[in-house]
Amino acid sequence: MRPAPWTLPIDDVGLVPFGKGVERGLDERALCTRGIQLETLAGLGLPVGAGLTIPVPNVPGLTAPDRAKAAMNLLEKISGRTVGGTTESGGLVLLRLSASAPVETAGLPPDLVCLGLKRSIIPEDLGERARADLGAAWWKSAAFIAEYALGVSGDDLGTLDFDYPDPIARVDPFRALCAEKGTSPFPSKRSEQVAAGARAMIERWNSPRAARARKKQNLPADLPLALHLETVVVTEHDDEGNGYATSRDFETGAFAPTGVFRHGFRLSGERQHVGHPLSSLPDGVEMLTGVLAELEGRLRSAVLVDFEYGPDGLALVGLERIKRPSARVATSLAVDLAIRGITDEAEAVQSVEATHVLELLHPQPKLTGDEVELVTGLPASPGAAVGRIALDSESAVELSEAGEHPLLVMGETSPGDLPGMMAATGILTVSGGSASHAAVVARGMGTPAICGAGSLRIDREAETVSAGSHTLHAGDVISIDGATGIAYVGALEIERPGPSPSLTTLLGWADDARRLGVRANADTGPDAEVAMGNGAEGIGLCRTEHQFLGERLPLVRRVILSHDFDAEQAALRDLADAQREDFRDLLRAVGDRPVTVRLLDAPMHEFLPASAEEAEDEHQARMLGHLHEENPMLGVRGVRLALMHEGLYPAQVEGLFNAWVDVVSSDGIRPELEVMVPLVSIPEELVMSLRLIRRVNQEVASRTGMIVPFKIGTMIETPRAALMADKLAQWAEFMSFGTNDLTQLTYGFSRDDVERRMLGTYLEKGLMTASPFAELDDEGVGGLMKFAVARAREVRPDIKLGICGEHGGDPSSIAFCEQLGLNYVSCSPSRIAVARLAAAHARLDAA
Ligand code: PEP
Ligand code: MG
């Protein structure tokens, strides 16, 4: 292992003027962060302030007055200023000693400003502002030196009455205190003050408290220091002072020097955010514009500079790369650098993290640090929402009709809750994972949601929800952040992102770079419209069962629970009519693009009445007991139900084909229909479904005179389907990996429960690093996919392969899909932008 850099021996290299360290072979181990910042600035030919770095190995030497004197002499020579003297414009020249470490760290000793003060400096010819600065300097430096350097305790300092109108008069009590309680009198010689300052800083840095603080930051206790010595000027002039500027406006992300300018010198190492706008500096913005543009171009990062401004113009004294820029800044920077020709479009795309752009698309809470957390769950659907607690679907609808914003809080949701889910501004559930009903539906609708908040207790009788020490009532206001999974008590301020032209440009470049198609999981016309607006190239999954939620639920129930042939036929006719209407809306939103319509996959427990009381008649009530399943997710779902009720899929495709004929005739569009059969595990299931569908296709053709073109495909959701992919490919023209069920069935993990109950423990024990329902398990589930892809392509080389489980919107899973050579990914409308960017990353990284 490479030894920690600061433990390497470095020769005695003396005192290093800012910007001269690299040419002497020094790096961050000797010059530390501040020294390196100044090297970077000087290396780019930018104006840096006059100052010295005392490199790590030489720091102890500075505690000797003769070495301190040598440092001062050198500083005077390179700055052209005399410490204690005046500048040409009449400013008083003093000293600042500061420290930095080889790595960023909190807890550095505070800057010692205004070393070099002497009792003999009488500020009579200084104006009011300079007198105030000088007073502050006396105050600060005397206190620092008395406290650190000369062994006077804070308690003794506390006994001093600081209330002296004349700042100079403050010096005497300090001197007296140092003489009486300190280890030596207050030094009057400037070089001794510098040496004492260096000693004070080293002692503070080496104190057990500071060492403990470093340990907390996982830094070595013996992390060393470099010191930096500079001149500062006490001045009365309006155009002399200091400030900072960032290269970007953080609100808009645009390039615009933004910061403040303050008169006088910087009193503390902490950056001051109050001051005059940069425009108050003569030519200030113009000069900084050039500097910041140069720095952004060279460092490929948004930056912040600290500067001093005086008669000689601008001098840079500090530089920071903005390490975690907001998505707005990151996106504009990436686009600007590419437009300037510094990077290219591919680099721009690669420089922005895919999930980061969610910030630009969804409302975010404005956090102040004062908010009260209620509970944490899984971040199930991005965006933030504030609303009144509604404990069931009906109350949510009522609140919404009364003009309120309901936030639906439930144990879990089922299809019957759709009206409330649609009325709600946000959804919070106690159980359910990231592929649960609530999560899937919320993402599809673009509603913020948190699922699996396991420590939330709902008391339906008392109409309360509680977590930890908080108990809230139905109607109380809460806020949720679906991006982090945190729910808060009360109303948080929510920021709604405005449009981002840079993001539009960047996503266009991503589209040029990617190979994978990006489609949306959308079930209704409005959802599909949103998805197309977000740049989806088609629909990769229309879950038709979502068209039967809420008021339409009885249509499916009547098919499943019908007591005779006629009743079933009547129910199927109603179902076909309803579907025709639904599909017309969907196809209009899709236009000429492809649309994968997945035939009904209705887990019984989600579709049947919860109890006999909710049944429509006695027959239905009796059937309920008969149809009860212990494991409905492994029961009569998907194609299995359709083969037990053979009219079901024909009714659906009749609605679909008729809708296609309608929109082709009335709207002049030709959507590319793909009909997909769910939960197949036996190839014959697909063959039988195909036969039923073809028959309807011919019937529609003979009735309307139009042959509706369609492709037939299957979902790969069961391990057996993956293993039988070659057989399935004989019939299927496309396949889509339903990785929600495929993950559930490969692991044997319930997609509704495992994340809430078990995942935390598994993550803690290191058995997993992420939920397999959120990030595709590329070894196990991915192994099956790889096998299936190879087998399917052997039989049908041009087979179209996609993914439509929730993983289709997850960047690491998308990278795996690129490796597999899938044709497209399909995800919820709210993640389309993420998927477009992630697909481009995957392609560019592979290249
Ligand atoms: C899947 O299982 O991955 C899938 C897309 O189907 P659903 O989530 O509707 O079960
Ligand atoms: Mg499924």
Tab-separated table of N, CA and C and ligand atoms in Angstrom, residues 598 601 637 679 715 717 738 740-741 751, ligand 2:
chain	number	residue	atom	x	y	z
A	598	ARG	N	-49.889	-4.992	-22.901
A	598	ARG	CA	-49.820	-6.277	-22.185
A	598	ARG	C	-51.226	-6.674	-21.767
A	601	ASP	N	-53.064	-8.917	-16.524
A	601	ASP	CA	-52.325	-9.689	-15.514
A	601	ASP	C	-52.888	-9.254	-14.168
A	637	ARG	N	-52.848	-15.898	-12.187
A	637	ARG	CA	-52.501	-14.566	-12.691
A	637	ARG	C	-52.224	-14.653	-14.171
A	679	LEU	N	-46.773	-13.423	-17.780
A	679	LEU	CA	-46.563	-14.529	-16.838
A	679	LEU	C	-46.528	-15.919	-17.469
A	715	MET	N	-43.868	-11.778	-22.155
A	715	MET	CA	-43.011	-11.297	-21.086
A	715	MET	C	-42.160	-12.465	-20.616
A	717	GLU	N	-40.990	-13.376	-17.303
A	717	GLU	CA	-41.145	-13.014	-15.891
A	717	GLU	C	-40.914	-14.179	-14.959
A	738	GLY	N	-39.762	-8.933	-17.605
A	738	GLY	CA	-40.505	-8.359	-16.474
A	738	GLY	C	-39.697	-8.654	-15.224
A	740	ASN	N	-39.506	-7.386	-12.372
A	740	ASN	CA	-40.096	-7.339	-11.023
A	740	ASN	C	-40.445	-8.765	-10.596
A	741	ASP	N	-41.213	-9.426	-11.444
A	741	ASP	CA	-41.573	-10.807	-11.112
A	741	ASP	C	-40.383	-11.743	-11.266
A	751	ARG	N	-41.999	-9.467	-3.654
A	751	ARG	CA	-41.702	-8.095	-4.057
A	751	ARG	C	-42.430	-7.073	-3.184
B	2	MG	MG	-44.951	-8.954	-13.719
